[in-house]
Every structure is written in C-alpha cells, then in structure tokens.
Amino acid sequence: MTGILAPPKHEKVEIEVNGSTYILRGMSDPEIAAWSRERRAIDAAMVRYREQYGTDEAIIAAINNGETA
C-alpha cells in the first residue's frame, strides 16, 4: 500500500501566543503551526484596530460600516 501518511495528532498541547495560553487538542504539528500563525495575525490586527478605534464597540461599528481595510 502506498500513500502519504497523515502526521500524528497530539492529544493535548498547551501553546502560548501573545501572553495567552491555549489548549489545543487533536491537532498535528502542521495544524498547530498554522493555527499559531493565524492567531498571531488576528492578534496583530486587533492591536491595530484598538489603536485606531479605541473600544470594541467602535471597532464593531467601523467593521459594520465598511470603514476597515
């Protein structure tokens, strides 16, 4: 039988991103790496939004009004 084997899945992994700890379950190393990159990108975007708009309510209003890029 030939084919590519899927990477093994971790039962439980704790990962820290930007000061927050997350518990990830059932993910392979590549999935964890992709999740971490995505989480860091989201956190960076939120920092920029908070700098520009201040409050969560102002961010939500800007998004709903199409004012964000």
The first five atom37 places (N, CA, C, CB, O) and aatype in JSON, in Angstrom:
{
  "aatype": [12, 16, 7, 9, 10, 0, 14, 14, 11, 8, 6, 11, 19, 6, 9, 6, 19, 2, 7, 15, 16, 18, 9, 10, 1, 7, 12, 15, 3, 14, 6, 9, 0, 0, 17, 15, 1, 6, 1, 1, 0, 9, 3, 0, 0, 12, 19, 1, 18, 1, 6, 5, 18, 7, 16, 3, 6, 0, 9, 9, 0, 0, 9, 2, 2, 7, 6, 16, 0],
  "atom_mask": [
    [1, 1, 1, 1, 1],
    [1, 1, 1, 1, 1],
    [1, 1, 1, 0, 1],
    [1, 1, 1, 1, 1],
    [1, 1, 1, 1, 1],
    [1, 1, 1, 1, 1],
    [1, 1, 1, 1, 1],
    [1, 1, 1, 1, 1],
    [1, 1, 1, 1, 1],
    [1, 1, 1, 1, 1],
    [1, 1, 1, 1, 1],
    [1, 1, 1, 1, 1],
    [1, 1, 1, 1, 1],
    [1, 1, 1, 1, 1],
    [1, 1, 1, 1, 1],
    [1, 1, 1, 1, 1],
    [1, 1, 1, 1, 1],
    [1, 1, 1, 1, 1],
    [1, 1, 1, 0, 1],
    [1, 1, 1, 1, 1],
    [1, 1, 1, 1, 1],
    [1, 1, 1, 1, 1],
    [1, 1, 1, 1, 1],
    [1, 1, 1, 1, 1],
    [1, 1, 1, 1, 1],
    [1, 1, 1, 0, 1],
    [1, 1, 1, 1, 1],
    [1, 1, 1, 1, 1],
    [1, 1, 1, 1, 1],
    [1, 1, 1, 1, 1],
    [1, 1, 1, 1, 1],
    [1, 1, 1, 1, 1],
    [1, 1, 1, 1, 1],
    [1, 1, 1, 1, 1],
    [1, 1, 1, 1, 1],
    [1, 1, 1, 1, 1],
    [1, 1, 1, 1, 1],
    [1, 1, 1, 1, 1],
    [1, 1, 1, 1, 1],
    [1, 1, 1, 1, 1],
    [1, 1, 1, 1, 1],
    [1, 1, 1, 1, 1],
    [1, 1, 1, 1, 1],
    [1, 1, 1, 1, 1],
    [1, 1, 1, 1, 1],
    [1, 1, 1, 1, 1],
    [1, 1, 1, 1, 1],
    [1, 1, 1, 1, 1],
    [1, 1, 1, 1, 1],
    [1, 1, 1, 1, 1],
    [1, 1, 1, 1, 1],
    [1, 1, 1, 1, 1],
    [1, 1, 1, 1, 1],
    [1, 1, 1, 0, 1],
    [1, 1, 1, 1, 1],
    [1, 1, 1, 1, 1],
    [1, 1, 1, 1, 1],
    [1, 1, 1, 1, 1],
    [1, 1, 1, 1, 1],
    [1, 1, 1, 1, 1],
    [1, 1, 1, 1, 1],
    [1, 1, 1, 1, 1],
    [1, 1, 1, 1, 1],
    [1, 1, 1, 1, 1],
    [1, 1, 1, 1, 1],
    [1, 1, 1, 0, 1],
    [1, 1, 1, 1, 1],
    [1, 1, 1, 1, 1],
    [1, 1, 1, 1, 1]
  ],
  "atom_positions": [
    [[0.85, -1.17, 0.0], [0.0, 0.0, 0.0], [0.89, 1.24, 0.0], [-0.96, 0.0, 1.22], [1.8, 1.35, 0.82]],
    [[0.64, 2.15, -0.89], [1.41, 3.37, -0.95], [0.52, 4.55, -0.61], [2.07, 3.56, -2.33], [-0.71, 4.46, -0.65]],
    [[1.16, 5.64, -0.28], [0.41, 6.85, 0.03], [1.15, 7.65, 1.08], [0.0, 0.0, 0.0], [2.15, 7.22, 1.64]],
    [[0.63, 8.8, 1.32], [1.22, 9.69, 2.3], [0.49, 9.5, 3.62], [1.17, 11.18, 1.84], [-0.74, 9.58, 3.68]],
    [[1.24, 9.26, 4.65], [0.63, 9.12, 5.97], [0.37, 10.5, 6.56], [1.54, 8.29, 6.91], [1.18, 11.41, 6.44]],
    [[-0.76, 10.63, 7.19], [-1.08, 11.89, 7.87], [-0.18, 12.04, 9.08], [-2.58, 11.93, 8.28], [0.15, 11.05, 9.73]],
    [[0.22, 13.27, 9.4], [1.04, 13.46, 10.59], [0.26, 13.04, 11.84], [1.49, 14.93, 10.7], [-0.96, 13.15, 11.88]],
    [[0.97, 12.58, 12.85], [0.28, 12.17, 14.07], [-0.38, 13.36, 14.75], [1.25, 11.48, 15.04], [0.11, 14.49, 14.67]],
    [[-1.49, 13.09, 15.41], [-2.23, 14.13, 16.13], [-1.83, 14.1, 17.59], [-3.77, 13.93, 15.98], [-1.62, 13.04, 18.17]],
    [[-1.72, 15.29, 18.18], [-1.42, 15.39, 19.61], [-2.72, 15.3, 20.39], [-0.67, 16.71, 19.93], [-3.74, 15.86, 20.0]],
    [[-2.67, 14.58, 21.5], [-3.85, 14.5, 22.34], [-4.15, 15.87, 22.95], [-3.65, 13.45, 23.45], [-5.29, 16.32, 22.96]],
    [[-3.1, 16.53, 23.46], [-3.29, 17.83, 24.1], [-1.97, 18.6, 24.05], [-3.79, 17.67, 25.57], [-0.92, 18.06, 24.4]],
    [[-2.04, 19.86, 23.61], [-0.86, 20.72, 23.56], [-1.24, 22.08, 24.12], [-0.3, 20.85, 22.1], [-2.26, 22.65, 23.74]],
    [[-0.42, 22.58, 25.04], [-0.61, 23.95, 25.52], [0.34, 24.85, 24.74], [-0.35, 24.06, 27.07], [1.52, 24.55, 24.61]],
    [[-0.2, 25.96, 24.23], [0.61, 26.88, 23.46], [0.32, 28.3, 23.95], [0.33, 26.75, 21.94], [-0.82, 28.66, 24.22]],
    [[1.38, 29.09, 24.06], [1.22, 30.47, 24.5], [1.44, 31.38, 23.3], [2.2, 30.81, 25.65], [2.45, 31.28, 22.6]],
    [[0.48, 32.28, 23.08], [0.55, 33.24, 21.99], [0.21, 34.61, 22.57], [-0.42, 32.86, 20.82], [-0.88, 34.82, 23.1]],
    [[1.15, 35.54, 22.45], [0.94, 36.91, 22.91], [0.4, 36.98, 24.34], [-0.01, 37.62, 21.98], [-0.48, 37.78, 24.63]],
    [[0.93, 36.16, 25.21], [0.58, 36.22, 26.62], [-0.64, 35.4, 27.02], [0.0, 0.0, 0.0], [-0.94, 35.31, 28.21]],
    [[-1.34, 34.82, 26.07], [-2.5, 33.98, 26.39], [-2.13, 32.52, 26.14], [-3.74, 34.38, 25.53], [-1.42, 32.2, 25.19]],
    [[-2.62, 31.65, 27.01], [-2.35, 30.22, 26.87], [-3.58, 29.53, 26.32], [-1.92, 29.6, 28.22], [-4.69, 29.74, 26.81]],
    [[-3.38, 28.71, 25.29], [-4.45, 27.97, 24.66], [-4.14, 26.49, 24.77], [-4.63, 28.4, 23.17], [-2.98, 26.08, 24.71]],
    [[-5.19, 25.68, 24.93], [-5.04, 24.23, 24.95], [-5.64, 23.71, 23.65], [-5.74, 23.59, 26.21], [-6.84, 23.85, 23.4]],
    [[-4.79, 23.11, 22.84], [-5.21, 22.58, 21.55], [-5.26, 21.06, 21.64], [-4.26, 23.04, 20.41], [-4.36, 20.45, 22.21]],
    [[-6.28, 20.47, 21.08], [-6.44, 19.02, 21.14], [-6.64, 18.47, 19.73], [-7.65, 18.64, 22.04], [-7.28, 19.09, 18.88]],
    [[-6.07, 17.29, 19.49], [-6.31, 16.57, 18.26], [-5.75, 17.23, 17.01], [0.0, 0.0, 0.0], [-6.3, 17.07, 15.92]],
    [[-4.66, 17.97, 17.16], [-4.06, 18.66, 16.02], [-2.64, 18.13, 15.78], [-4.04, 20.19, 16.25], [-1.94, 17.76, 16.72]],
    [[-2.24, 18.1, 14.52], [-0.88, 17.7, 14.18], [0.04, 18.91, 14.29], [-0.83, 17.1, 12.74], [-0.43, 20.04, 14.44]],
    [[1.34, 18.68, 14.21], [2.3, 19.8, 14.26], [2.03, 20.85, 13.18], [3.71, 19.27, 14.12], [2.04, 22.04, 13.48]],
    [[1.79, 20.44, 11.91], [1.5, 21.46, 10.89], [0.22, 22.24, 11.19], [1.38, 20.8, 9.53], [0.15, 23.44, 10.93]],
    [[-0.79, 21.57, 11.74], [-2.03, 22.26, 12.1], [-1.8, 23.24, 13.23], [-3.11, 21.25, 12.49], [-2.36, 24.34, 13.23]],
    [[-0.99, 22.85, 14.21], [-0.68, 23.75, 15.33], [0.09, 24.96, 14.82], [0.14, 23.01, 16.41], [-0.2, 26.08, 15.24]],
    [[1.05, 24.76, 13.93], [1.82, 25.88, 13.37], [0.91, 26.83, 12.6], [2.94, 25.35, 12.46], [1.04, 28.05, 12.74]],
    [[0.0, 26.29, 11.8], [-0.92, 27.13, 11.04], [-1.85, 27.89, 11.98], [-1.75, 26.28, 10.06], [-2.1, 29.08, 11.77]],
    [[-2.36, 27.22, 13.01], [-3.23, 27.88, 13.98], [-2.48, 29.02, 14.66], [-3.73, 26.86, 15.04], [-3.03, 30.11, 14.83]],
    [[-1.24, 28.77, 15.06], [-0.43, 29.78, 15.74], [-0.21, 31.01, 14.85], [0.93, 29.19, 16.17], [-0.34, 32.14, 15.31]],
    [[0.12, 30.79, 13.58], [0.31, 31.91, 12.64], [-0.98, 32.72, 12.51], [0.75, 31.39, 11.25], [-0.96, 33.96, 12.52]],
    [[-2.1, 32.03, 12.38], [-3.39, 32.71, 12.24], [-3.73, 33.51, 13.5], [-4.5, 31.68, 11.94], [-4.18, 34.65, 13.41]],
    [[-3.5, 32.91, 14.67], [-3.79, 33.59, 15.93], [-2.95, 34.85, 16.09], [-3.54, 32.63, 17.12], [-3.45, 35.89, 16.52]],
    [[-1.67, 34.76, 15.72], [-0.78, 35.92, 15.8], [-1.23, 37.02, 14.85], [0.66, 35.51, 15.49], [-1.18, 38.2, 15.2]],
    [[-1.68, 36.66, 13.65], [-2.16, 37.64, 12.68], [-3.42, 38.33, 13.18], [-2.42, 36.98, 11.32], [-3.57, 39.55, 13.06]],
    [[-4.34, 37.55, 13.75], [-5.57, 38.12, 14.3], [-5.25, 39.06, 15.45], [-6.52, 37.0, 14.78], [-5.79, 40.16, 15.52]],
    [[-4.37, 38.64, 16.35], [-4.0, 39.49, 17.49], [-3.36, 40.79, 17.01], [-3.03, 38.74, 18.42], [-3.64, 41.85, 17.57]],
    [[-2.5, 40.72, 15.99], [-1.85, 41.93, 15.47], [-2.88, 42.87, 14.85], [-0.78, 41.55, 14.42], [-2.79, 44.09, 15.03]],
    [[-3.85, 42.32, 14.13], [-4.91, 43.15, 13.54], [-5.73, 43.83, 14.63], [-5.82, 42.3, 12.64], [-6.08, 45.0, 14.51]],
    [[-6.03, 43.09, 15.7], [-6.82, 43.67, 16.79], [-6.05, 44.78, 17.49], [-7.2, 42.58, 17.8], [-6.66, 45.77, 17.91]],
    [[-4.74, 44.64, 17.63], [-3.93, 45.72, 18.22], [-4.06, 46.97, 17.36], [-2.44, 45.28, 18.35], [-4.25, 48.07, 17.89]],
    [[-3.94, 46.82, 16.05], [-4.06, 47.98, 15.14], [-5.45, 48.59, 15.24], [-3.77, 47.56, 13.69], [-5.58, 49.82, 15.28]],
    [[-6.49, 47.76, 15.28], [-7.86, 48.29, 15.39], [-8.05, 49.04, 16.7], [-8.88, 47.15, 15.29], [-8.66, 50.11, 16.71]],
    [[-7.52, 48.51, 17.79], [-7.67, 49.19, 19.08], [-6.93, 50.52, 19.09], [-7.16, 48.3, 20.23], [-7.4, 51.5, 19.68]],
    [[-5.77, 50.56, 18.44], [-5.03, 51.82, 18.34], [-5.81, 52.85, 17.54], [-3.65, 51.58, 17.71], [-5.81, 54.03, 17.87]],
    [[-6.47, 52.4, 16.48], [-7.19, 53.32, 15.6], [-8.57, 53.69, 16.14], [-7.34, 52.7, 14.22], [-8.96, 54.85, 16.07]],
    [[-9.31, 52.72, 16.7], [-10.71, 52.94, 17.06], [-10.96, 53.01, 18.56], [-11.55, 51.87, 16.47], [-11.99, 53.52, 18.99]],
    [[-10.05, 52.5, 19.36], [-10.19, 52.61, 20.81], [-10.95, 51.48, 21.48], [0.0, 0.0, 0.0], [-10.34, 50.64, 22.14]],
    [[-12.25, 51.45, 21.32], [-13.06, 50.47, 22.05], [-13.56, 49.36, 21.12], [-14.26, 51.15, 22.71], [-13.55, 49.5, 19.9]],
    [[-13.98, 48.25, 21.73], [-14.56, 47.16, 20.95], [-15.8, 47.64, 20.19], [-14.91, 45.97, 21.86], [-16.02, 47.25, 19.05]],
    [[-16.6, 48.47, 20.85], [-17.82, 48.97, 20.22], [-17.49, 49.8, 18.97], [-18.64, 49.82, 21.21], [-18.17, 49.68, 17.95]],
    [[-16.45, 50.63, 19.06], [-16.04, 51.44, 17.91], [-15.48, 50.56, 16.79], [-14.99, 52.48, 18.34], [-15.71, 50.84, 15.61]],
    [[-14.77, 49.51, 17.15], [-14.25, 48.57, 16.15], [-15.42, 47.89, 15.43], [-13.33, 47.5, 16.8], [-15.45, 47.82, 14.2]],
    [[-16.39, 47.41, 16.2], [-17.56, 46.73, 15.62], [-18.32, 47.67, 14.69], [-18.5, 46.21, 16.73], [-18.72, 47.28, 13.59]],
    [[-18.51, 48.92, 15.13], [-19.22, 49.9, 14.29], [-18.46, 50.15, 12.99], [-19.42, 51.22, 15.05], [-19.06, 50.22, 11.93]],
    [[-17.15, 50.28, 13.07], [-16.33, 50.53, 11.88], [-16.42, 49.34, 10.91], [-14.85, 50.79, 12.27], [-16.53, 49.53, 9.7]],
    [[-16.38, 48.13, 11.44], [-16.48, 46.94, 10.6], [-17.86, 46.9, 9.94], [-16.23, 45.65, 11.43], [-17.97, 46.66, 8.74]],
    [[-18.9, 47.13, 10.74], [-20.27, 47.08, 10.2], [-20.51, 48.17, 9.16], [-21.3, 47.24, 11.34], [-21.33, 47.98, 8.25]],
    [[-19.81, 49.29, 9.26], [-19.97, 50.39, 8.31], [-18.99, 50.28, 7.13], [-19.78, 51.72, 9.02], [-18.98, 51.16, 6.26]],
    [[-18.19, 49.23, 7.1], [-17.24, 49.04, 6.0], [-16.08, 50.01, 6.02], [0.0, 0.0, 0.0], [-15.49, 50.3, 4.98]],
    [[-15.73, 50.53, 7.2], [-14.68, 51.53, 7.33], [-13.3, 50.93, 7.54], [-15.0, 52.46, 8.45], [-12.31, 51.67, 7.61]],
    [[-13.2, 49.62, 7.66], [-11.91, 48.98, 7.9], [-11.39, 48.35, 6.63], [-12.01, 47.92, 9.02], [-12.15, 48.01, 5.72]],
    [[-10.08, 48.19, 6.58], [-9.49, 47.57, 5.39], [-8.95, 46.2, 5.74], [-8.37, 48.45, 4.79], [-8.41, 45.51, 4.87]]
  ]
}
